[in-house]
Short mmCIF file of C-alpha atoms and ligand atoms in Angstrom, two decimals:
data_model
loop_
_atom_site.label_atom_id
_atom_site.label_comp_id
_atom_site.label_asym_id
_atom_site.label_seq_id
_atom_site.Cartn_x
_atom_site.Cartn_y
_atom_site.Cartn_z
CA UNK A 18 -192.68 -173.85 17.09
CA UNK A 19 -192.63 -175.89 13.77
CA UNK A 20 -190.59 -178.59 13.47
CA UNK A 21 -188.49 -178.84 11.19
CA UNK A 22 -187.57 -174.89 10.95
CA UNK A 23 -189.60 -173.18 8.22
CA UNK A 24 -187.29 -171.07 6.14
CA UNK A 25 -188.41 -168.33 3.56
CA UNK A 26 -185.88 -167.01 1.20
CA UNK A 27 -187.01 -164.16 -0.64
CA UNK A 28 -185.56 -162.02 -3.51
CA UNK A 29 -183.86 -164.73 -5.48
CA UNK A 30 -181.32 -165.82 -2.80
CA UNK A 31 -178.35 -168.09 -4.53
CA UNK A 32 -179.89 -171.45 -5.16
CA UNK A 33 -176.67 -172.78 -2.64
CA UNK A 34 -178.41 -170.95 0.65
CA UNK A 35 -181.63 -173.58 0.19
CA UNK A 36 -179.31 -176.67 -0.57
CA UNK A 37 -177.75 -175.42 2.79
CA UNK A 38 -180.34 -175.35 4.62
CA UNK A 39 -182.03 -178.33 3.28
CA UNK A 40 -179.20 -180.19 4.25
CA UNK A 41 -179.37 -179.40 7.86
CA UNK A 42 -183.24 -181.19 7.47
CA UNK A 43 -185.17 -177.34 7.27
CA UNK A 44 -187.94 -176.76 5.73
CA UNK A 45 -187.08 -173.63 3.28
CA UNK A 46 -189.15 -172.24 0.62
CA UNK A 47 -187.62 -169.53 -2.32
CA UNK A 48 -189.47 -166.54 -4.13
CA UNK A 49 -188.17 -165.03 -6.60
CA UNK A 50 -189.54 -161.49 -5.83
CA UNK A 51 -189.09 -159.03 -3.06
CA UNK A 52 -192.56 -159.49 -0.95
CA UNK A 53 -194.68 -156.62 0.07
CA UNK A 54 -196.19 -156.14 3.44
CA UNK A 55 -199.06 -157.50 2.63
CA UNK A 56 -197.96 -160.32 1.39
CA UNK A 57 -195.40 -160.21 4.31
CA UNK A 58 -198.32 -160.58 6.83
CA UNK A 59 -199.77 -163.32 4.94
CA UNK A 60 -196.97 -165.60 4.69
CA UNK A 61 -194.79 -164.80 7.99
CA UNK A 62 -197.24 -166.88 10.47
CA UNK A 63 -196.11 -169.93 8.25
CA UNK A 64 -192.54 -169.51 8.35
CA UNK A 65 -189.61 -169.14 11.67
CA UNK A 66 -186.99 -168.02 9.73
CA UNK A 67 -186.67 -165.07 6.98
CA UNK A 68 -184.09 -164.43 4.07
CA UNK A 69 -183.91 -161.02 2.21
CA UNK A 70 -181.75 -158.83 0.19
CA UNK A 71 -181.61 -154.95 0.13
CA UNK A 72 -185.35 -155.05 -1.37
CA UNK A 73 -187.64 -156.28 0.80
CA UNK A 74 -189.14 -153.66 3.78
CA UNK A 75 -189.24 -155.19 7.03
CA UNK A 76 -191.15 -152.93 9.41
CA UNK A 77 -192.22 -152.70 12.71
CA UNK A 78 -195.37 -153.53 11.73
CA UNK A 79 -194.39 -156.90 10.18
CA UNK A 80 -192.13 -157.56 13.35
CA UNK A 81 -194.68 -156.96 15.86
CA UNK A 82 -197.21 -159.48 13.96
CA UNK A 83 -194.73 -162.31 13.91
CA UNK A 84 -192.79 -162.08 17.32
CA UNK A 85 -192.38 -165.89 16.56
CA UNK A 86 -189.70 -165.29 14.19
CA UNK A 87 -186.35 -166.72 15.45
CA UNK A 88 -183.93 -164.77 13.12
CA UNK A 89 -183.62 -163.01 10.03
CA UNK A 90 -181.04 -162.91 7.35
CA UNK A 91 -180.24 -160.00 5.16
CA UNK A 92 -178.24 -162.05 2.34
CA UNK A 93 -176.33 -158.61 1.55
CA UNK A 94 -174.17 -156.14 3.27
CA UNK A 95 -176.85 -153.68 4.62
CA UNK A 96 -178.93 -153.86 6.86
CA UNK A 97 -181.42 -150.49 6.95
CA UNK A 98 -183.98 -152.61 5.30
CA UNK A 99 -185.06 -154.21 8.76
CA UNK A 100 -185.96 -152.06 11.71
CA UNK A 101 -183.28 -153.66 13.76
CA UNK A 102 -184.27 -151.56 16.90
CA UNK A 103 -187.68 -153.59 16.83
CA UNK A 104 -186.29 -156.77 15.89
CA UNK A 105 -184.37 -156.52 19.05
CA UNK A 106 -186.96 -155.87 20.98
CA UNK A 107 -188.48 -158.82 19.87
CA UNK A 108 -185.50 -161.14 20.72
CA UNK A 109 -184.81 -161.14 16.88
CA UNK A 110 -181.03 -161.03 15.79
CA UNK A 111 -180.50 -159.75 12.43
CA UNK A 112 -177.59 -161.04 10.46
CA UNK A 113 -175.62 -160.41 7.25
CA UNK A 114 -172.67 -161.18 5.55
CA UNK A 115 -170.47 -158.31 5.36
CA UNK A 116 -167.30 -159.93 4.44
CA UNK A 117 -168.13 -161.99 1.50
CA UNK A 118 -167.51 -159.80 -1.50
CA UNK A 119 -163.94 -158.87 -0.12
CA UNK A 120 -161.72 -160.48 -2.55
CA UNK A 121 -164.21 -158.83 -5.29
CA UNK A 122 -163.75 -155.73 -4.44
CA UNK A 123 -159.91 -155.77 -4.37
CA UNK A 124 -160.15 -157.63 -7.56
CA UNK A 125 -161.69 -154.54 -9.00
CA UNK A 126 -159.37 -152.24 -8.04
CA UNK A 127 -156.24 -154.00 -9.15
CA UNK A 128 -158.05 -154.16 -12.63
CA UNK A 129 -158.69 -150.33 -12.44
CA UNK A 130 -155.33 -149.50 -11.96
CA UNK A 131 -153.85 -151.36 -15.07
CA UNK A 132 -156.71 -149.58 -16.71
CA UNK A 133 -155.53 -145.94 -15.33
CA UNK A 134 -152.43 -146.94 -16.30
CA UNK A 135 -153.09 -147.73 -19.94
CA UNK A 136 -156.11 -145.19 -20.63
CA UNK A 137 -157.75 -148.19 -21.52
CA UNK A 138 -161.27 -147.16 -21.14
CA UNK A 139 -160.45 -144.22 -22.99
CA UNK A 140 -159.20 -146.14 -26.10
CA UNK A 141 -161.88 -148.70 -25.86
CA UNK A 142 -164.37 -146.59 -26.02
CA UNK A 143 -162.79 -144.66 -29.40
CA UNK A 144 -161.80 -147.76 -30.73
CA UNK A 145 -165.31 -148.57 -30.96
CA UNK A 146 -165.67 -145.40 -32.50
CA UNK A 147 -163.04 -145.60 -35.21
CA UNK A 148 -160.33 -144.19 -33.94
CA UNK A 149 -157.11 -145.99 -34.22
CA UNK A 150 -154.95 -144.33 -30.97
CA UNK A 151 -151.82 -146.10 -31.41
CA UNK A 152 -149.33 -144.52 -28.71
CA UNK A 153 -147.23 -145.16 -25.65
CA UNK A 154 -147.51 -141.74 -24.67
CA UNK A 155 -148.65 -141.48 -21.30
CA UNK A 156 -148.79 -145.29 -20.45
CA UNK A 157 -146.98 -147.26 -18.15
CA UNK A 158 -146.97 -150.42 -16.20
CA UNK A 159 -148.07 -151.21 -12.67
CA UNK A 160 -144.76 -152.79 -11.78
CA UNK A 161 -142.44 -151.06 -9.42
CA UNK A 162 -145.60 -148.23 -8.74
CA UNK A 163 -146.53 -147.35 -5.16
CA UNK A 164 -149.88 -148.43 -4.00
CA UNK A 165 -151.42 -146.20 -0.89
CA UNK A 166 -154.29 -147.93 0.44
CA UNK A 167 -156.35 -146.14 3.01
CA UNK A 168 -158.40 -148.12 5.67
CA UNK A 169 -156.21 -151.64 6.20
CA UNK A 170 -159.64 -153.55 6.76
CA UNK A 171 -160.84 -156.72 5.17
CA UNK A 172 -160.72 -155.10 1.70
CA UNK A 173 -157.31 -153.24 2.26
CA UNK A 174 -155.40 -155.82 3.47
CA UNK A 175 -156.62 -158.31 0.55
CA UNK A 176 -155.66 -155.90 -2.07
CA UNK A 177 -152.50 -155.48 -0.70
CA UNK A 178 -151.72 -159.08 -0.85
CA UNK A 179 -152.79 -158.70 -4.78
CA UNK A 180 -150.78 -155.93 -5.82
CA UNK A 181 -147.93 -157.20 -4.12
CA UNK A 182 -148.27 -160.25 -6.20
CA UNK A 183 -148.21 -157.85 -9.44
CA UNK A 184 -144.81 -155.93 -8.23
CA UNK A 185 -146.12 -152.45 -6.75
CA UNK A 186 -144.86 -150.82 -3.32
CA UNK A 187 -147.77 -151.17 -0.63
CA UNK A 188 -147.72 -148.40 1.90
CA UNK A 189 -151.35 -147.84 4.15
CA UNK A 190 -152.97 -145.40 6.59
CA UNK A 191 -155.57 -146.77 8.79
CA UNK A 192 -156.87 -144.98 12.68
CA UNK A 193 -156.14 -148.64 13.88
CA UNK A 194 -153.00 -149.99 14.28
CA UNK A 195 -152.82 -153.14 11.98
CA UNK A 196 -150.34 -155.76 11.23
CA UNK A 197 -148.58 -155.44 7.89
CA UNK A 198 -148.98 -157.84 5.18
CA UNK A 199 -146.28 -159.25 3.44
CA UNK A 200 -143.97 -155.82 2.62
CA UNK A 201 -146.83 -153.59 2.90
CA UNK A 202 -145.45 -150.40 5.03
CA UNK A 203 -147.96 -148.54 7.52
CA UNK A 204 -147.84 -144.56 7.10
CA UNK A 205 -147.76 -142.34 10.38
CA UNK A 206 -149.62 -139.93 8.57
CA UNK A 207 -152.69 -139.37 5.89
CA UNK A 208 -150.06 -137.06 4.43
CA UNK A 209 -147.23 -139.21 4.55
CA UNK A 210 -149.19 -141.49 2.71
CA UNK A 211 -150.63 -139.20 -0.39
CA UNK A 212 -147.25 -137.91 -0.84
CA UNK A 213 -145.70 -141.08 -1.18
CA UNK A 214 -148.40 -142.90 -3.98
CA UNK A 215 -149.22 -143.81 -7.75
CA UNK A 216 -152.10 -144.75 -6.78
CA UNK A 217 -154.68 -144.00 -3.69
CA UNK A 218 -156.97 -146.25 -2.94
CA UNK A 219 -160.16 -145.90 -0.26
CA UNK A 220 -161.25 -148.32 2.19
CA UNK A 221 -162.83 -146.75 4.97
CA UNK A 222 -166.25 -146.73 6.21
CA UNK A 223 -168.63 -144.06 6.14
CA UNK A 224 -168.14 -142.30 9.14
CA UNK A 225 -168.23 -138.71 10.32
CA UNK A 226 -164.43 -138.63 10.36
CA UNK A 227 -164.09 -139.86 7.04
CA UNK A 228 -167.15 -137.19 5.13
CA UNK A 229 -165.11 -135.99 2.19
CA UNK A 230 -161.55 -137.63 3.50
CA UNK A 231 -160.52 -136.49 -0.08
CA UNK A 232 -160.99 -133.24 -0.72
CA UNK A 233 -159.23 -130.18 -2.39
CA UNK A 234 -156.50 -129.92 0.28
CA UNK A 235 -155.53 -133.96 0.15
CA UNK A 236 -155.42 -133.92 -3.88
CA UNK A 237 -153.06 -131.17 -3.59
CA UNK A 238 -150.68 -133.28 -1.62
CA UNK A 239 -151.20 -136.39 -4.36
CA UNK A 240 -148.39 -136.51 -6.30
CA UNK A 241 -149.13 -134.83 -9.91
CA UNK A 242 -150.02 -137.73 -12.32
CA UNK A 243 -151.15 -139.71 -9.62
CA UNK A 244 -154.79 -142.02 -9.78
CA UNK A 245 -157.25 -142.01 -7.37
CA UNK A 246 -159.40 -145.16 -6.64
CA UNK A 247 -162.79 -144.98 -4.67
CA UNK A 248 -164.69 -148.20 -4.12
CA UNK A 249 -165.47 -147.21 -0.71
CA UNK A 250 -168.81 -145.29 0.06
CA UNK A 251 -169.38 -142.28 -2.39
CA UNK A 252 -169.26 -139.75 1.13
CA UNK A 253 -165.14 -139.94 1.41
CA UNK A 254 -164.40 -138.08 -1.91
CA UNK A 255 -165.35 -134.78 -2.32
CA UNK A 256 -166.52 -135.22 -5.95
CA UNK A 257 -166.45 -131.21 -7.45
CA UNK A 258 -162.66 -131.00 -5.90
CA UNK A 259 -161.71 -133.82 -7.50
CA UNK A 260 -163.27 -132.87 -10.78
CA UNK A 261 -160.92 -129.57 -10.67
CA UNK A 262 -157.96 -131.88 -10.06
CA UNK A 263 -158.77 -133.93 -13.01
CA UNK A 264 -159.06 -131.27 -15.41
CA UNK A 265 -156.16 -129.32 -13.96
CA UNK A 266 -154.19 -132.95 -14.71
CA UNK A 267 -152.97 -132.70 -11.56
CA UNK A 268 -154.71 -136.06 -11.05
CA UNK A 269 -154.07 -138.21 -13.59
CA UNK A 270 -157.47 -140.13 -13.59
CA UNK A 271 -159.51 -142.07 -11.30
CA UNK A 272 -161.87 -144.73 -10.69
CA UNK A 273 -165.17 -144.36 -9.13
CA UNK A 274 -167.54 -147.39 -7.83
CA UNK A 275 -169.70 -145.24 -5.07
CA UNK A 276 -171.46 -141.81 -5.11
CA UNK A 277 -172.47 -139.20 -2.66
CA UNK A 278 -176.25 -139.69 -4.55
CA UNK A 279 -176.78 -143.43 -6.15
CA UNK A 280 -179.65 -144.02 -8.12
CA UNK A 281 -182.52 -146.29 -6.29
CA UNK A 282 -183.04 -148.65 -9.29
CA UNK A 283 -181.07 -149.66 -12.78
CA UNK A 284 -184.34 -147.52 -14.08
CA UNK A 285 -183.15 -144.03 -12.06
CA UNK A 286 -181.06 -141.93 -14.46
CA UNK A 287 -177.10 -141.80 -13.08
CA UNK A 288 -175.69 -138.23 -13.04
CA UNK A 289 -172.08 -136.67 -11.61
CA UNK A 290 -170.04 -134.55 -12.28
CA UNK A 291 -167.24 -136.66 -13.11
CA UNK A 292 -168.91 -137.97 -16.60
CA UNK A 293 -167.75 -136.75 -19.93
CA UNK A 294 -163.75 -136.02 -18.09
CA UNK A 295 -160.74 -138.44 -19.88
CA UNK A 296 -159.42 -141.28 -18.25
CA UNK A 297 -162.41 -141.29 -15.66
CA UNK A 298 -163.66 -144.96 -15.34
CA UNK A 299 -167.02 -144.70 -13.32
CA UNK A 300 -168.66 -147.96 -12.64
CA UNK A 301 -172.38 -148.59 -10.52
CA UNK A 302 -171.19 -149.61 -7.14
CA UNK A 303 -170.53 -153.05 -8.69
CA UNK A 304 -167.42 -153.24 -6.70
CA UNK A 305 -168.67 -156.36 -4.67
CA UNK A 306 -171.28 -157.66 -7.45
CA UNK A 307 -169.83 -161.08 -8.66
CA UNK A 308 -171.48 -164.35 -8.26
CA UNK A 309 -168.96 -165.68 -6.44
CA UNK A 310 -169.56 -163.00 -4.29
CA UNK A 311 -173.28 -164.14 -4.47
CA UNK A 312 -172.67 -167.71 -3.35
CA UNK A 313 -170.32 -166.88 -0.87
CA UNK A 314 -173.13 -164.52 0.55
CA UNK A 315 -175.53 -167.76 0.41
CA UNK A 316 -173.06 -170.06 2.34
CA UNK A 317 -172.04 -167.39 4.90
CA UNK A 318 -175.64 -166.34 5.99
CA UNK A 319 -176.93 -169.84 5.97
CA UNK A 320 -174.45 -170.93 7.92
CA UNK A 321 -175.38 -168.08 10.35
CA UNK A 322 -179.11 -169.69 10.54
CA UNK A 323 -177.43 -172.83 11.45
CA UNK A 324 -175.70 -171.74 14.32
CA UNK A 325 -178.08 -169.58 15.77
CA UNK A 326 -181.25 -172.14 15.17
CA UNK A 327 -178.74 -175.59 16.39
CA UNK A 328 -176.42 -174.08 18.78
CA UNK A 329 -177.88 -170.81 19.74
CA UNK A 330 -174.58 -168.76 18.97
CA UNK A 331 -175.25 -165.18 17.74
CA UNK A 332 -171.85 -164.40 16.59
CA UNK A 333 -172.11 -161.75 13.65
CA UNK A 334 -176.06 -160.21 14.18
CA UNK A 335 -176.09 -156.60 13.60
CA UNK A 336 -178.66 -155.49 16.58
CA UNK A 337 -177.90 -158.35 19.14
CA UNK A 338 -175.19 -159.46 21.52
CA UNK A 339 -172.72 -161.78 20.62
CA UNK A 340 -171.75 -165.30 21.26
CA UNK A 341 -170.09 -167.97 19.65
CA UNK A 342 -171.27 -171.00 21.56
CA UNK A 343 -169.70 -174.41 21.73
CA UNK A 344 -171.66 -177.71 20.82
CA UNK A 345 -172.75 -180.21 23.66
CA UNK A 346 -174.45 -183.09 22.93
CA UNK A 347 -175.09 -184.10 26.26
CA UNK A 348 -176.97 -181.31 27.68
CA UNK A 349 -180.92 -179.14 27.22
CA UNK A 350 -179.51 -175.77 26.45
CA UNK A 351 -182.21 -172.80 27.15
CA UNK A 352 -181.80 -169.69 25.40
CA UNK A 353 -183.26 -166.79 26.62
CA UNK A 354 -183.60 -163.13 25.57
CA UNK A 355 -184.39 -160.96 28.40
CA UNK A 356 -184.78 -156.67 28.79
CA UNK A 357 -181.35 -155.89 30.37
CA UNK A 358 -182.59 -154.67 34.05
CA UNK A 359 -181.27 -155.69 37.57
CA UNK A 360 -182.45 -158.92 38.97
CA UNK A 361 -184.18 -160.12 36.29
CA UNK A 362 -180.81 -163.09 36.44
CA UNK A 363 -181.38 -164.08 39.84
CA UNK A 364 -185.20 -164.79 38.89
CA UNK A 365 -184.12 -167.16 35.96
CA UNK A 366 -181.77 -168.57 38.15
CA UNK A 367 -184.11 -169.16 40.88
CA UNK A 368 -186.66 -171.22 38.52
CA UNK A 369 -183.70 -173.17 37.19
CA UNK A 370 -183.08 -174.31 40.85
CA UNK A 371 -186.28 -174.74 41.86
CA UNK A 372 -186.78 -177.12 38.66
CA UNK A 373 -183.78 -178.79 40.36
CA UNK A 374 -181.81 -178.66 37.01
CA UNK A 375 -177.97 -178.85 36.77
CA UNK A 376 -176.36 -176.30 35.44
CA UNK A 377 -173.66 -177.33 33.32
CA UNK A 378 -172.96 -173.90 31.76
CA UNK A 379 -173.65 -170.36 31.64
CA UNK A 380 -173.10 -167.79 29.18
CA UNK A 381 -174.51 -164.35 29.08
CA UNK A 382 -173.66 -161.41 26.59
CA UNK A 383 -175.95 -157.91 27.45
CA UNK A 384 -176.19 -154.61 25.31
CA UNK A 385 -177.62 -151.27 26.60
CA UNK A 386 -181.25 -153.01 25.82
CA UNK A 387 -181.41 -156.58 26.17
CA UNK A 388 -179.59 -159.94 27.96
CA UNK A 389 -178.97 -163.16 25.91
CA UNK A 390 -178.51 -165.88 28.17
CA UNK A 391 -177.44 -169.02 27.48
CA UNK A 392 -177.56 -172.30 30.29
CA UNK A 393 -176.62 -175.62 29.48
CA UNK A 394 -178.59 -177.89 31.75
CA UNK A 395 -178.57 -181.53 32.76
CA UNK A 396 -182.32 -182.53 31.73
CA UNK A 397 -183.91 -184.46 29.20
CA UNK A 398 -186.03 -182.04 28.41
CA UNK A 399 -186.06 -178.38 29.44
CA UNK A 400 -189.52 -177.18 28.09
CA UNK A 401 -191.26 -177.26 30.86
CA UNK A 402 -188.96 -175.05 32.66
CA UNK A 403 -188.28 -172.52 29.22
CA UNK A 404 -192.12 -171.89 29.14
CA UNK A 405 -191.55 -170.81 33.03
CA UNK A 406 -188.92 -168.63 32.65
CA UNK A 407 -191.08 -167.20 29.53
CA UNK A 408 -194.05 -166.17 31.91
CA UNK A 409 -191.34 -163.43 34.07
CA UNK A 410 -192.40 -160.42 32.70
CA UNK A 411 -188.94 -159.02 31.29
CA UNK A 412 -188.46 -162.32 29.41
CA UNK A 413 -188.90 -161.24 25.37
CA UNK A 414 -188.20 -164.66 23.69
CA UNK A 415 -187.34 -168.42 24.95
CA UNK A 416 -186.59 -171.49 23.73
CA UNK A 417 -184.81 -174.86 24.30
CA UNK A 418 -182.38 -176.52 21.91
CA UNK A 419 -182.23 -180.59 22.66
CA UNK A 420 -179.18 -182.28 22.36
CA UNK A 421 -176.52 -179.55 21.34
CA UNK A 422 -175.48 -181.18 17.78
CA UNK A 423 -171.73 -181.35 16.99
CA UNK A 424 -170.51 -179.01 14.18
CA UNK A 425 -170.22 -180.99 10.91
P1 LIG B 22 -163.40 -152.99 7.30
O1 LIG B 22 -164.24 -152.54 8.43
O2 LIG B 22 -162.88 -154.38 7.30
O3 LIG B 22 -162.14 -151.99 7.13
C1 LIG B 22 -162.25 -150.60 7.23
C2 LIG B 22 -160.94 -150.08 7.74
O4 LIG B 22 -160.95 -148.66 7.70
C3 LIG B 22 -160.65 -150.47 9.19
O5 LIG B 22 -159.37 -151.05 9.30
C4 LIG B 22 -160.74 -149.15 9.94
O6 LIG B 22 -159.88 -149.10 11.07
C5 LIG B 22 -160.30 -148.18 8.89
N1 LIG B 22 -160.71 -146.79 9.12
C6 LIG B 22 -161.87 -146.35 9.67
N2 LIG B 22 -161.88 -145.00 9.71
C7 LIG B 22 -160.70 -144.60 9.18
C8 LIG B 22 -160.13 -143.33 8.95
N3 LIG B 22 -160.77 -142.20 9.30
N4 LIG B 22 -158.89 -143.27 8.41
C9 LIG B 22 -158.23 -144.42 8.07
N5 LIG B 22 -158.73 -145.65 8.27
C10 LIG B 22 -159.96 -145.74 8.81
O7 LIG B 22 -164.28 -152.72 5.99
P2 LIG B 22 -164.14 -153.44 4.58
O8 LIG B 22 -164.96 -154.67 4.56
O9 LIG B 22 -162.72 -153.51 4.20
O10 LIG B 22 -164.91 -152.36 3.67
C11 LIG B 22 -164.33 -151.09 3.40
C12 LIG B 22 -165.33 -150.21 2.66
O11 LIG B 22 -165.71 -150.81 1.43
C13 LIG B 22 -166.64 -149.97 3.42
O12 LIG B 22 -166.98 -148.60 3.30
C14 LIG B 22 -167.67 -150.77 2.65
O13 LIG B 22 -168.96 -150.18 2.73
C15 LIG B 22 -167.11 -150.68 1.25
N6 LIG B 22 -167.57 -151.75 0.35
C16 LIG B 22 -167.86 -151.41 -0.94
C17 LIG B 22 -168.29 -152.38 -1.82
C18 LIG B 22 -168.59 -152.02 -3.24
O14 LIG B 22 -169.39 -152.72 -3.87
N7 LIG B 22 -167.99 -150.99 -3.79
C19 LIG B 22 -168.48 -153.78 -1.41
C20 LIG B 22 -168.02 -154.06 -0.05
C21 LIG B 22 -167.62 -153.04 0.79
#
């Protein structure tokens, strides 16, 4: 293993993930571009630790020629890129930063529904043209409007906070039962909910349950003039219903971030049905695209390499069990990633002994697949015994973390 840690970043990672990392004493380099796999191949043996964004194509190919890698970051929200079920196999945890473009997403929407509100795209877009629309007709303020948010998860929640803040009624809907913000109101029903809104707003995941969530029968209950908000994942609305709904003004207007089809690049030609229709504001799934979010991407994924490379703690990978481990100076901690099949604990546990090492701790988190287990041990140095436990034949990956550093 290289020491320090080589790090590659790839795909123009924010600057702050490399002043992270350099910080902790790693070795990390930057590209600016998304590699290929040949390139991949070449430059992988060099490196223990790999950075990407949605671009960059990890494959089982790459994986299997660089089983040395200790983790890999995907600096974005998906994770499809990387064939996680190899990674795994490889001992490989996979991690991303789901979370970080929260508050930019609910930021979003509480802009979108002033716009609604105010047809404001609408006259922007003829005031450009000439036309001088001077009218209250139709407009109205936020304040004192009821805001139905669907899916109370990270995003829901934070934009209830928001339009709290700004006057509206919060009521929600969400399969889970959640703790209500502030004077946010949870609905016993989807129903219940789209009968009692201004505005709807979507925050659910893609799931089976929630394929075209909103469709004709759901925008009947909306209350006429109301807005619909979709920031989601372009599955939960079924777009040629709504369309119907718009032009019948039964819906008043809406605001669109995700499609059931999104174009591949900024060079792909955009199409829906929705374009041309008043008081439609449809934006490029940009919902979570702010550099803040960016940076906060950075921090929270570096910080992620930290753990798992210092401490061993897997909290928040995407294809690996979980831990959150604590920091102890004082001990050799062995980390080792094992196929999941009877007996292969009493083996380890058996060299450990034999190696007449004190065990100060144990932790162990399994999946379906694999065993991560984690023993603090009272050596100076636990090499010796990690390349042992290594040579059992369901071991995939082991290593040995000296001198368990303190969080800063
Ligand atoms: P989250 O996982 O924190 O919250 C989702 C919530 O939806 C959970 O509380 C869950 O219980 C609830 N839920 C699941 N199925 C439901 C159903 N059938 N009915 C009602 N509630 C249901 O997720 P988070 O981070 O709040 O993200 C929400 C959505 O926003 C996701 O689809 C995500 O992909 C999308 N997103 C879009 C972005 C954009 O750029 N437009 C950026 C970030 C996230």
């Amino acid at each position: 293993m290289l020491n320090p840690v080589h790090i590659l970043l790839t795909e123009n990672i924010h600057p702050v993930a490399k002043e992270r990392l350099e910080s902790e004493g790693f070795v990390v380099d930057l590209l600016t571009h998304s590699p290929g796999e040949d390139e991949l191949l070449k430059l992988l043996p060099n490196y223990q630790v790999l950075g990407l964004r949605s671009k960059t194509e990890i494959s089982e190919k790459i994986l299997k020629a660089n089983p040395h890698l200790l983790c890999i970051g995907a600096f974005c929200i998906g994770t499809n890129q990387v064939n996680l079920k190899t990674a795994k196999s490889l001992g490989v945890p996979v991690f991303n930063a789901p979370h970080s473009n929260t508050r930019s997403v609910a930021e979003l929407v509480i802009s979108e529904m002033i716009a609604l509100c105010r047809q404001l795209c609408d006259r922007n877009t003829k005031a450009h043209l000439g036309e001088w629309v001077k009218s209250a007709d139709g407009s109205r303020e936020i304040r004192g409007k009821t805001l139905g948010i669907i899916g109370y998860g990270h995003i829901g929640s934070q934009l209830s906070v928001l339009a709290e803040n700004l006057g509206l009624r919060v009521v929600f809907y969400d399969i889970v039962k959640k703790l209500p913000l502030g004077n946010a109101q949870a609905m016993r029903s989807l129903s219940e909910l789209l009968e009692a809104s201004d505005f709807i707003s979507l925050h659910v995941p893609e799931t089976p349950q929630t394929m075209n969530m909103i469709a004709a029968s759901q925008l009947k209950q909306m209350k006429k003039g109301s807005f619909l908000i979709n920031a989601s994942r372009g599955t939960v609305v079924a777009i040629e219903d709504l369309v119907l709904f718009l032009k019948s003004k039964h819906i008043a207007g809406c605001a669109i971030d995700v499609f059931p089809y999104e174009p591949s690049s900024n060079k792909e030609k955009f199409e829906t049905p929705l374009q041309g229709l008043p008081n439609v504001i449809l934006t490029p799934h940009v919902g979570g695209s702010t550099e803040e979010a960016q940076y906060a991407i950075g921090l929270e994924v570096a910080e992620s390499f930290r753990r798992f490379i210092r401490i061993g703690s897997s909290s928040g990978a995407v294809n690996f069990p979980n831990v959150d481990l604590p920091s102890r100076p004082s001990v050799s901690r062995l980390l080792n990633v094992h196929k999941n099949e009877p007996g292969v604990l009493g083996e380890i546990n058996g060299l450990i002994s034999k190696a007449g090492a004190n065990i100060q701790a144990q932790y162990l988190a399994t999946d379906d697949k694999i065993g991560y287990l984690i023993v603090d041990i009272e050596v100076n140095d636990g090499h010796g015994l990690a390349q042992e436990i290594q040579k059992l034949s369901r071991s995939i990956k082991t290593r040995v973390v000296l001198a368990v550093p303190p969080e800063p």
